[in-house]
GROMACS .gro file of N, CA and C in nm:
model
  468
    1MET      N    1  11.776  10.618   7.812
    1MET     CA    2  11.723  10.509   7.891
    1MET      C    3  11.615  10.440   7.807
    2ASP      N    4  11.627  10.311   7.795
    2ASP     CA    5  11.528  10.238   7.717
    2ASP      C    6  11.407  10.206   7.804
    3MET      N    7  11.304  10.156   7.740
    3MET     CA    8  11.176  10.130   7.807
    3MET      C    9  11.190  10.021   7.915
    4TRP      N   10  11.272   9.920   7.888
    4TRP     CA   11  11.291   9.810   7.984
    4TRP      C   12  11.353   9.862   8.113
    5SER      N   13  11.454   9.947   8.103
    5SER     CA   14  11.518  10.004   8.221
    5SER      C   15  11.421  10.092   8.300
    6PHE      N   16  11.340  10.166   8.228
    6PHE     CA   17  11.242  10.250   8.294
    6PHE      C   18  11.143  10.166   8.375
    7PHE      N   19  11.093  10.058   8.316
    7PHE     CA   20  10.997   9.973   8.387
    7PHE      C   21  11.063   9.899   8.504
    8LYS      N   22  11.189   9.866   8.491
    8LYS     CA   23  11.261   9.802   8.601
    8LYS      C   24  11.274   9.898   8.718
    9ILE      N   25  11.311  10.022   8.689
    9ILE     CA   26  11.322  10.124   8.794
    9ILE      C   27  11.185  10.148   8.858
   10LEU      N   28  11.083  10.155   8.776
   10LEU     CA   29  10.947  10.176   8.826
   10LEU      C   30  10.903  10.061   8.916
   11SER      N   31  10.936   9.938   8.879
   11SER     CA   32  10.897   9.823   8.961
   11SER      C   33  10.968   9.824   9.096
   12TYR      N   34  11.096   9.861   9.099
   12TYR     CA   35  11.166   9.869   9.227
   12TYR      C   36  11.114   9.984   9.312
   13ALA      N   37  11.077  10.093   9.249
   13ALA     CA   38  11.017  10.204   9.324
   13ALA      C   39  10.885  10.161   9.385
   14PHE      N   40  10.806  10.087   9.310
   14PHE     CA   41  10.680  10.035   9.363
   14PHE      C   42  10.706   9.939   9.478
   15ALA      N   43  10.809   9.855   9.466
   15ALA     CA   44  10.843   9.761   9.574
   15ALA      C   45  10.882   9.837   9.700
   16ASN      N   46  10.959   9.944   9.687
   16ASN     CA   47  10.997  10.025   9.802
   16ASN      C   48  10.875  10.083   9.871
   17ILE      N   49  10.786  10.140   9.794
   17ILE     CA   50  10.666  10.201   9.851
   17ILE      C   51  10.575  10.096   9.913
   18ALA      N   52  10.564   9.981   9.849
   18ALA     CA   53  10.481   9.873   9.902
   18ALA      C   54  10.534   9.823  10.036
   19VAL      N   55  10.665   9.807  10.048
   19VAL     CA   56  10.724   9.763  10.174
   19VAL      C   57  10.700   9.868  10.283
   20LEU      N   58  10.713   9.995  10.249
   20LEU     CA   59  10.688  10.101  10.347
   20LEU      C   60  10.544  10.099  10.398
   21VAL      N   61  10.450  10.092  10.307
   21VAL     CA   62  10.308  10.092  10.347
   21VAL      C   63  10.276   9.967  10.428
   22PHE      N   64  10.324   9.852  10.383
   22PHE     CA   65  10.298   9.727  10.454
   22PHE      C   66  10.359   9.729  10.593
   23ALA      N   67  10.480   9.785  10.605
   23ALA     CA   68  10.548   9.788  10.733
   23ALA      C   69  10.469   9.870  10.834
   24TYR      N   70  10.423   9.986  10.795
   24TYR     CA   71  10.350  10.067  10.891
   24TYR      C   72  10.208  10.019  10.914
   25PHE      N   73  10.152   9.946  10.820
   25PHE     CA   74  10.024   9.880  10.844
   25PHE      C   75  10.042   9.773  10.952
   26LEU      N   76  10.145   9.688  10.938
   26LEU     CA   77  10.170   9.586  11.039
   26LEU      C   78  10.203   9.647  11.173
   27LEU      N   79  10.281   9.751  11.173
   27LEU     CA   80  10.318   9.818  11.296
   27LEU      C   81  10.193   9.868  11.369
   28ALA      N   82  10.102   9.928  11.296
   28ALA     CA   83   9.977   9.978  11.357
   28ALA      C   84   9.891   9.863  11.407
   29ARG      N   85   9.888   9.753  11.333
   29ARG     CA   86   9.806   9.639  11.373
   29ARG      C   87   9.861   9.569  11.496
   30PHE      N   88   9.992   9.549  11.501
   30PHE     CA   89  10.052   9.478  11.613
   30PHE      C   90  10.047   9.559  11.741
   31MET      N   91  10.073   9.686  11.732
   31MET     CA   92  10.085   9.767  11.853
   31MET      C   93   9.955   9.832  11.895
   32LYS      N   94   9.863   9.850  11.803
   32LYS     CA   95   9.737   9.919  11.833
   32LYS      C   96   9.764  10.051  11.905
   33PHE      N   97   9.864  10.123  11.856
   33PHE     CA   98   9.907  10.249  11.916
   33PHE      C   99   9.817  10.361  11.869
   34GLN      N  100   9.769  10.440  11.962
   34GLN     CA  101   9.693  10.560  11.932
   34GLN      C  102   9.785  10.679  11.949
   35PHE      N  103   9.783  10.770  11.855
   35PHE     CA  104   9.877  10.882  11.858
   35PHE      C  105   9.830  10.997  11.947
   36ASP      N  106   9.733  10.972  12.033
   36ASP     CA  107   9.684  11.074  12.125
   36ASP      C  108   9.778  11.097  12.243
   37GLU      N  109   9.855  10.996  12.277
   37GLU     CA  110   9.942  11.003  12.394
   37GLU      C  111  10.085  10.967  12.355
   38PRO      N  112  10.182  11.002  12.436
   38PRO     CA  113  10.321  10.965  12.404
   38PRO      C  114  10.339  10.813  12.406
   39PRO      N  115  10.425  10.760  12.319
   39PRO     CA  116  10.444  10.614  12.317
   39PRO      C  117  10.519  10.564  12.439
   40THR      N  118  10.487  10.443  12.479
   40THR     CA  119  10.560  10.380  12.589
   40THR      C  120  10.696  10.332  12.539
   41TRP      N  121  10.781  10.292  12.633
   41TRP     CA  122  10.915  10.246  12.593
   41TRP      C  123  10.908  10.118  12.512
   42SER      N  124  10.814  10.031  12.544
   42SER     CA  125  10.803   9.907  12.467
   42SER      C  126  10.761   9.935  12.323
   43ILE      N  127  10.675  10.032  12.302
   43ILE     CA  128  10.634  10.069  12.167
   43ILE      C  129  10.750  10.134  12.093
   44ARG      N  130  10.827  10.216  12.160
   44ARG     CA  131  10.943  10.278  12.096
   44ARG      C  132  11.045  10.174  12.051
   45ILE      N  133  11.071  10.079  12.139
   45ILE     CA  134  11.169   9.974  12.106
   45ILE      C  135  11.116   9.885  11.994
   46LEU      N  136  10.990   9.845  12.003
   46LEU     CA  137  10.932   9.759  11.900
   46LEU      C  138  10.928   9.829  11.764
   47SER      N  139  10.892   9.956  11.762
   47SER     CA  140  10.889  10.028  11.635
   47SER      C  141  11.030  10.044  11.578
   48GLY      N  142  11.130  10.062  11.663
   48GLY     CA  143  11.268  10.070  11.616
   48GLY      C  144  11.317   9.938  11.558
   49VAL      N  145  11.284   9.827  11.624
   49VAL     CA  146  11.324   9.695  11.575
   49VAL      C  147  11.254   9.663  11.443
   50LEU      N  148  11.123   9.688  11.439
   50LEU     CA  149  11.050   9.661  11.314
   50LEU      C  150  11.096   9.753  11.201
   51GLY      N  151  11.125   9.877  11.233
   51GLY     CA  152  11.178   9.969  11.133
   51GLY      C  153  11.310   9.919  11.077
   52GLY      N  154  11.397   9.867  11.163
   52GLY     CA  155  11.523   9.810  11.119
   52GLY      C  156  11.504   9.686  11.034
   53PHE      N  157  11.409   9.602  11.072
   53PHE     CA  158  11.382   9.481  10.994
   53PHE      C  159  11.331   9.515  10.854
   54PHE      N  160  11.236   9.606  10.847
   54PHE     CA  161  11.183   9.643  10.716
   54PHE      C  162  11.284   9.723  10.634
   55ALA      N  163  11.373   9.794  10.700
   55ALA     CA  164  11.482   9.860  10.627
   55ALA      C  165  11.572   9.756  10.561
   56PHE      N  166  11.591   9.644  10.630
   56PHE     CA  167  11.668   9.535  10.570
   56PHE      C  168  11.599   9.483  10.444
   57LEU      N  169  11.467   9.471  10.448
   57LEU     CA  170  11.394   9.430  10.328
   57LEU      C  171  11.412   9.530  10.215
   58LEU      N  172  11.410   9.657  10.248
   58LEU     CA  173  11.426   9.759  10.145
   58LEU      C  174  11.567   9.760  10.086
   59MET      N  175  11.665   9.717  10.162
   59MET     CA  176  11.801   9.710  10.109
   59MET      C  177  11.807   9.611   9.992
   60ASN      N  178  11.719   9.513   9.993
   60ASN     CA  179  11.718   9.414   9.886
   60ASN      C  180  11.641   9.462   9.764
   61PHE      N  181  11.569   9.573   9.775
   61PHE     CA  182  11.494   9.629   9.663
   61PHE      C  183  11.548   9.765   9.623
   62SER      N  184  11.678   9.781   9.627
   62SER     CA  185  11.738   9.909   9.590
   62SER      C  186  11.714   9.936   9.441
   63ILE      N  187  11.685  10.059   9.411
   63ILE     CA  188  11.661  10.101   9.273
   63ILE      C  189  11.795  10.143   9.214
   64VAL      N  190  11.835  10.079   9.106
   64VAL     CA  191  11.959  10.115   9.039
   64VAL      C  192  11.924  10.204   8.921
   65ALA      N  193  11.976  10.325   8.923
   65ALA     CA  194  11.947  10.421   8.817
   65ALA      C  195  12.077  10.481   8.766
   66GLU      N  196  12.087  10.494   8.638
   66GLU     CA  197  12.203  10.556   8.573
   66GLU      C  198  12.334  10.493   8.619
   67GLY      N  199  12.352  10.369   8.588
   67GLY     CA  200  12.479  10.303   8.617
   67GLY      C  201  12.488  10.253   8.759
   68SER      N  202  12.569  10.319   8.840
   68SER     CA  203  12.597  10.268   8.974
   68SER      C  204  12.519  10.339   9.085
   69ARG      N  205  12.438  10.434   9.053
   69ARG     CA  206  12.361  10.504   9.157
   69ARG      C  207  12.247  10.416   9.204
   70THR      N  208  12.235  10.401   9.333
   70THR     CA  209  12.126  10.324   9.391
   70THR      C  210  12.041  10.413   9.479
   71LEU      N  211  11.918  10.377   9.490
   71LEU     CA  212  11.824  10.452   9.572
   71LEU      C  213  11.735  10.353   9.644
   72ASN      N  214  11.724  10.371   9.773
   72ASN     CA  215  11.622  10.299   9.848
   72ASN      C  216  11.566  10.394   9.952
   73LEU      N  217  11.455  10.359  10.005
   73LEU     CA  218  11.383  10.450  10.094
   73LEU      C  219  11.401  10.415  10.241
   74ILE      N  220  11.519  10.365  10.276
   74ILE     CA  221  11.547  10.329  10.415
   74ILE      C  222  11.530  10.451  10.507
   75TRP      N  223  11.571  10.565  10.461
   75TRP     CA  224  11.566  10.686  10.544
   75TRP      C  225  11.424  10.722  10.584
   76VAL      N  226  11.325  10.675  10.509
   76VAL     CA  227  11.186  10.705  10.544
   76VAL      C  228  11.149  10.641  10.678
   77PHE      N  229  11.200  10.520  10.703
   77PHE     CA  230  11.175  10.456  10.832
   77PHE      C  231  11.233  10.538  10.947
   78ILE      N  232  11.349  10.596  10.924
   78ILE     CA  233  11.411  10.678  11.028
   78ILE      C  234  11.327  10.802  11.054
   79VAL      N  235  11.285  10.869  10.948
   79VAL     CA  236  11.205  10.991  10.962
   79VAL      C  237  11.072  10.960  11.032
   80LEU      N  238  11.001  10.858  10.987
   80LEU     CA  239  10.871  10.826  11.047
   80LEU      C  240  10.884  10.781  11.191
   81ASN      N  241  10.984  10.699  11.221
   81ASN     CA  242  11.003  10.656  11.359
   81ASN      C  243  11.042  10.774  11.449
   82ALA      N  244  11.126  10.863  11.400
   82ALA     CA  245  11.165  10.979  11.480
   82ALA      C  246  11.046  11.071  11.503
   83TYR      N  247  10.965  11.090  11.401
   83TYR     CA  248  10.852  11.182  11.413
   83TYR      C  249  10.741  11.126  11.502
   84TYR      N  250  10.705  11.000  11.482
   84TYR     CA  251  10.592  10.944  11.555
   84TYR      C  252  10.631  10.882  11.689
   85PHE      N  253  10.749  10.822  11.699
   85PHE     CA  254  10.784  10.746  11.819
   85PHE      C  255  10.902  10.803  11.896
   86GLY      N  256  10.970  10.904  11.841
   86GLY     CA  257  11.078  10.969  11.913
   86GLY      C  258  11.216  10.927  11.868
   87GLY      N  259  11.315  10.994  11.923
   87GLY     CA  260  11.453  10.972  11.885
   87GLY      C  261  11.505  10.833  11.920
   88THR      N  262  11.452  10.775  12.027
   88THR     CA  263  11.496  10.641  12.067
   88THR      C  264  11.463  10.539  11.959
   89SER      N  265  11.344  10.545  11.908
   89SER     CA  266  11.302  10.453  11.802
   89SER      C  267  11.385  10.472  11.676
   90ALA      N  268  11.411  10.596  11.639
   90ALA     CA  269  11.493  10.624  11.521
   90ALA      C  270  11.636  10.576  11.543
   91PHE      N  271  11.688  10.591  11.663
   91PHE     CA  272  11.824  10.544  11.693
   91PHE      C  273  11.833  10.393  11.681
   92ILE      N  274  11.735  10.322  11.733
   92ILE     CA  275  11.735  10.175  11.722
   92ILE      C  276  11.728  10.133  11.575
   93THR      N  277  11.644  10.201  11.497
   93THR     CA  278  11.636  10.171  11.354
   93THR      C  279  11.771  10.195  11.287
   94CYS      N  280  11.837  10.305  11.321
   94CYS     CA  281  11.969  10.334  11.264
   94CYS      C  282  12.073  10.230  11.304
   95LEU      N  283  12.065  10.182  11.428
   95LEU     CA  284  12.157  10.077  11.471
   95LEU      C  285  12.139   9.950  11.387
   96PHE      N  286  12.013   9.912  11.366
   96PHE     CA  287  11.986   9.795  11.283
   96PHE      C  288  12.039   9.814  11.142
   97ILE      N  289  12.014   9.930  11.085
   97ILE     CA  290  12.062   9.958  10.949
   97ILE      C  291  12.214   9.953  10.944
   98THR      N  292  12.279  10.008  11.047
   98THR     CA  293  12.425  10.006  11.052
   98THR      C  294  12.478   9.863  11.052
   99PHE      N  295  12.423   9.778  11.137
   99PHE     CA  296  12.470   9.639  11.143
   99PHE      C  297  12.437   9.562  11.016
  100GLU      N  298  12.321   9.590  10.959
  100GLU     CA  299  12.284   9.522  10.834
  100GLU      C  300  12.378   9.561  10.722
  101ARG      N  301  12.415   9.687  10.715
  101ARG     CA  302  12.509   9.732  10.612
  101ARG      C  303  12.645   9.664  10.630
  102LEU      N  304  12.690   9.654  10.754
  102LEU     CA  305  12.820   9.591  10.779
  102LEU      C  306  12.818   9.441  10.750
  103LEU      N  307  12.707   9.376  10.780
  103LEU     CA  308  12.699   9.231  10.760
  103LEU      C  309  12.679   9.192  10.614
  104PHE      N  310  12.598   9.268  10.542
  104PHE     CA  311  12.556   9.225  10.408
  104PHE      C  312  12.603   9.315  10.295
  105GLY      N  313  12.684   9.415  10.323
  105GLY     CA  314  12.724   9.507  10.218
  105GLY      C  315  12.869   9.491  10.178
  106ASP      N  316  12.905   9.557  10.070
  106ASP     CA  317  13.044   9.568  10.028
  106ASP      C  318  13.116   9.647  10.137
  107MET      N  319  13.226   9.595  10.187
  107MET     CA  320  13.287   9.649  10.308
  107MET      C  321  13.325   9.796  10.297
  108GLN      N  322  13.383   9.841  10.186
  108GLN     CA  323  13.422   9.982  10.174
  108GLN      C  324  13.300  10.073  10.177
  109VAL      N  325  13.199  10.037  10.103
  109VAL     CA  326  13.077  10.117  10.101
  109VAL      C  327  13.002  10.104  10.233
  110ALA      N  328  13.000   9.983  10.289
  110ALA     CA  329  12.926   9.959  10.413
  110ALA      C  330  12.980  10.041  10.528
  111ILE      N  331  13.111  10.058  10.536
  111ILE     CA  332  13.168  10.135  10.647
  111ILE      C  333  13.125  10.281  10.638
  112VAL      N  334  13.129  10.338  10.520
  112VAL     CA  335  13.087  10.478  10.503
  112VAL      C  336  12.939  10.494  10.540
  113PHE      N  337  12.854  10.408  10.485
  113PHE     CA  338  12.711  10.420  10.514
  113PHE      C  339  12.681  10.388  10.660
  114SER      N  340  12.755  10.298  10.720
  114SER     CA  341  12.734  10.266  10.861
  114SER      C  342  12.763  10.387  10.949
  115ILE      N  343  12.871  10.457  10.917
  115ILE     CA  344  12.904  10.578  10.992
  115ILE      C  345  12.795  10.683  10.974
  116VAL      N  346  12.746  10.697  10.852
  116VAL     CA  347  12.641  10.796  10.825
  116VAL      C  348  12.514  10.762  10.904
  117TYR      N  349  12.470  10.637  10.897
  117TYR     CA  350  12.346  10.601  10.967
  117TYR      C  351  12.362  10.606  11.118
  118LEU      N  352  12.479  10.571  11.167
  118LEU     CA  353  12.503  10.582  11.310
  118LEU      C  354  12.500  10.728  11.355
  119ALA      N  355  12.559  10.817  11.275
  119ALA     CA  356  12.555  10.961  11.307
  119ALA      C  357  12.412  11.014  11.303
  120ILE      N  358  12.335  10.970  11.204
  120ILE     CA  359  12.194  11.013  11.196
  120ILE      C  360  12.118  10.965  11.320
  121GLY      N  361  12.141  10.841  11.361
  121GLY     CA  362  12.075  10.789  11.480
  121GLY      C  363  12.109  10.866  11.606
  122ILE      N  364  12.236  10.900  11.621
  122ILE     CA  365  12.278  10.978  11.738
  122ILE      C  366  12.217  11.118  11.735
  123LEU      N  367  12.213  11.179  11.616
  123LEU     CA  368  12.148  11.311  11.604
  123LEU      C  369  12.000  11.304  11.643
  124GLN      N  370  11.932  11.201  11.597
  124GLN     CA  371  11.789  11.187  11.630
  124GLN      C  372  11.770  11.164  11.780
  125LEU      N  373  11.859  11.088  11.839
  125LEU     CA  374  11.850  11.060  11.982
  125LEU      C  375  11.873  11.186  12.065
  126VAL      N  376  11.968  11.268  12.023
  126VAL     CA  377  12.002  11.390  12.097
  126VAL      C  378  11.893  11.497  12.080
  127ILE      N  379  11.843  11.512  11.959
  127ILE     CA  380  11.749  11.622  11.931
  127ILE      C  381  11.605  11.587  11.972
  128GLY      N  382  11.574  11.459  11.990
  128GLY     CA  383  11.438  11.415  12.022
  128GLY      C  384  11.369  11.489  12.135
  129PRO      N  385  11.432  11.502  12.253
  129PRO     CA  386  11.365  11.570  12.364
  129PRO      C  387  11.336  11.718  12.338
  130PHE      N  388  11.413  11.782  12.253
  130PHE     CA  389  11.393  11.925  12.226
  130PHE      C  390  11.277  11.951  12.129
  131LEU      N  391  11.231  11.848  12.061
  131LEU     CA  392  11.128  11.867  11.959
  131LEU      C  393  10.985  11.863  12.014
  132ARG      N  394  10.968  11.819  12.134
  132ARG     CA  395  10.832  11.798  12.187
  132ARG      C  396  10.748  11.924  12.193
  133LYS      N  397  10.811  12.039  12.213
  133LYS     CA  398  10.737  12.164  12.228
  133LYS      C  399  10.719  12.240  12.097
  134LYS      N  400  10.768  12.182  11.988
  134LYS     CA  401  10.757  12.247  11.858
  134LYS      C  402  10.627  12.206  11.790
  135THR      N  403  10.588  12.284  11.689
  135THR     CA  404  10.469  12.248  11.612
  135THR      C  405  10.499  12.125  11.527
  136ASN      N  406  10.395  12.061  11.476
  136ASN     CA  407  10.413  11.940  11.396
  136ASN      C  408  10.499  11.964  11.274
  137PHE      N  409  10.477  12.076  11.206
  137PHE     CA  410  10.553  12.105  11.085
  137PHE      C  411  10.701  12.124  11.118
  138VAL      N  412  10.730  12.198  11.224
  138VAL     CA  413  10.868  12.222  11.263
  138VAL      C  414  10.935  12.091  11.306
  139GLN      N  415  10.862  12.007  11.380
  139GLN     CA  416  10.917  11.877  11.418
  139GLN      C  417  10.954  11.794  11.296
  140LEU      N  418  10.862  11.784  11.201
  140LEU     CA  419  10.886  11.704  11.082
  140LEU      C  420  11.001  11.762  11.000
  141PHE      N  421  11.006  11.893  10.989
  141PHE     CA  422  11.112  11.957  10.913
  141PHE      C  423  11.249  11.929  10.976
  142ILE      N  424  11.260  11.942  11.107
  142ILE     CA  425  11.388  11.918  11.174
  142ILE      C  426  11.429  11.772  11.165
  143VAL      N  427  11.336  11.681  11.186
  143VAL     CA  428  11.366  11.538  11.175
  143VAL      C  429  11.412  11.504  11.033
  144PHE      N  430  11.341  11.555  10.935
  144PHE     CA  431  11.376  11.530  10.796
  144PHE      C  432  11.514  11.587  10.764
  145ALA      N  433  11.539  11.709  10.808
  145ALA     CA  434  11.669  11.773  10.781
  145ALA      C  435  11.783  11.698  10.848
  146LEU      N  436  11.761  11.652  10.971
  146LEU     CA  437  11.866  11.578  11.041
  146LEU      C  438  11.891  11.440  10.981
  147THR      N  439  11.799  11.392  10.901
  147THR     CA  440  11.818  11.263  10.835
  147THR      C  441  11.878  11.281  10.697
  148ILE      N  442  11.826  11.373  10.620
  148ILE     CA  443  11.867  11.387  10.480
  148ILE      C  444  11.998  11.461  10.464
  149VAL      N  445  12.021  11.566  10.538
  149VAL     CA  446  12.142  11.646  10.519
  149VAL      C  447  12.270  11.564  10.543
  150PRO      N  448  12.283  11.489  10.654
  150PRO     CA  449  12.405  11.409  10.668
  150PRO      C  450  12.416  11.300  10.561
  151TYR      N  451  12.303  11.243  10.523
  151TYR     CA  452  12.303  11.139  10.421
  151TYR      C  453  12.353  11.195  10.288
  152LEU      N  454  12.300  11.308  10.247
  152LEU     CA  455  12.343  11.369  10.121
  152LEU      C  456  12.487  11.418  10.127
  153GLN      N  457  12.530  11.464  10.242
  153GLN     CA  458  12.666  11.511  10.257
  153GLN      C  459  12.766  11.399  10.230
  154TRP      N  460  12.737  11.279  10.277
  154TRP     CA  461  12.829  11.167  10.260
  154TRP      C  462  12.814  11.101  10.124
  155VAL      N  463  12.693  11.097  10.073
  155VAL     CA  464  12.669  11.025   9.949
  155VAL      C  465  12.720  11.104   9.830
  156TYR      N  466  12.693  11.233   9.827
  156TYR     CA  467  12.733  11.313   9.712
  156TYR      C  468  12.853  11.392   9.749
   0.00000   0.00000   0.00000
């Protein structure tokens, strides 16, 4: 890998992280949500919609590494929404990602990824109510596993 390719990958990685930080900064500013109490339905829906919108932005900053492999951090929105706002918010984010993939992606690849993200959303929606009584670490671990394992299963 030459130096130019390395800096290009680094710049896209920075763009992904910048979009993530900016998205959750705006989310916190708009909603003024305090994490002391469970989120209301309007906050869950709004966080899911905003997560889907910012996931669309991240689709445009995919990191291309080693030929045809791409990487973007869309799954982080799913994990954070599931952990902080519940399965409903993660499901809405997954729905947005599914439709965005179908509308703006290569159809063969988009169908596979749409199925994966839809399955992840349904898993988050189903498992959400069972996580409330778990410790924070166990909640985060289960949410992360339910997002990454199906994604890796289909991608690799």
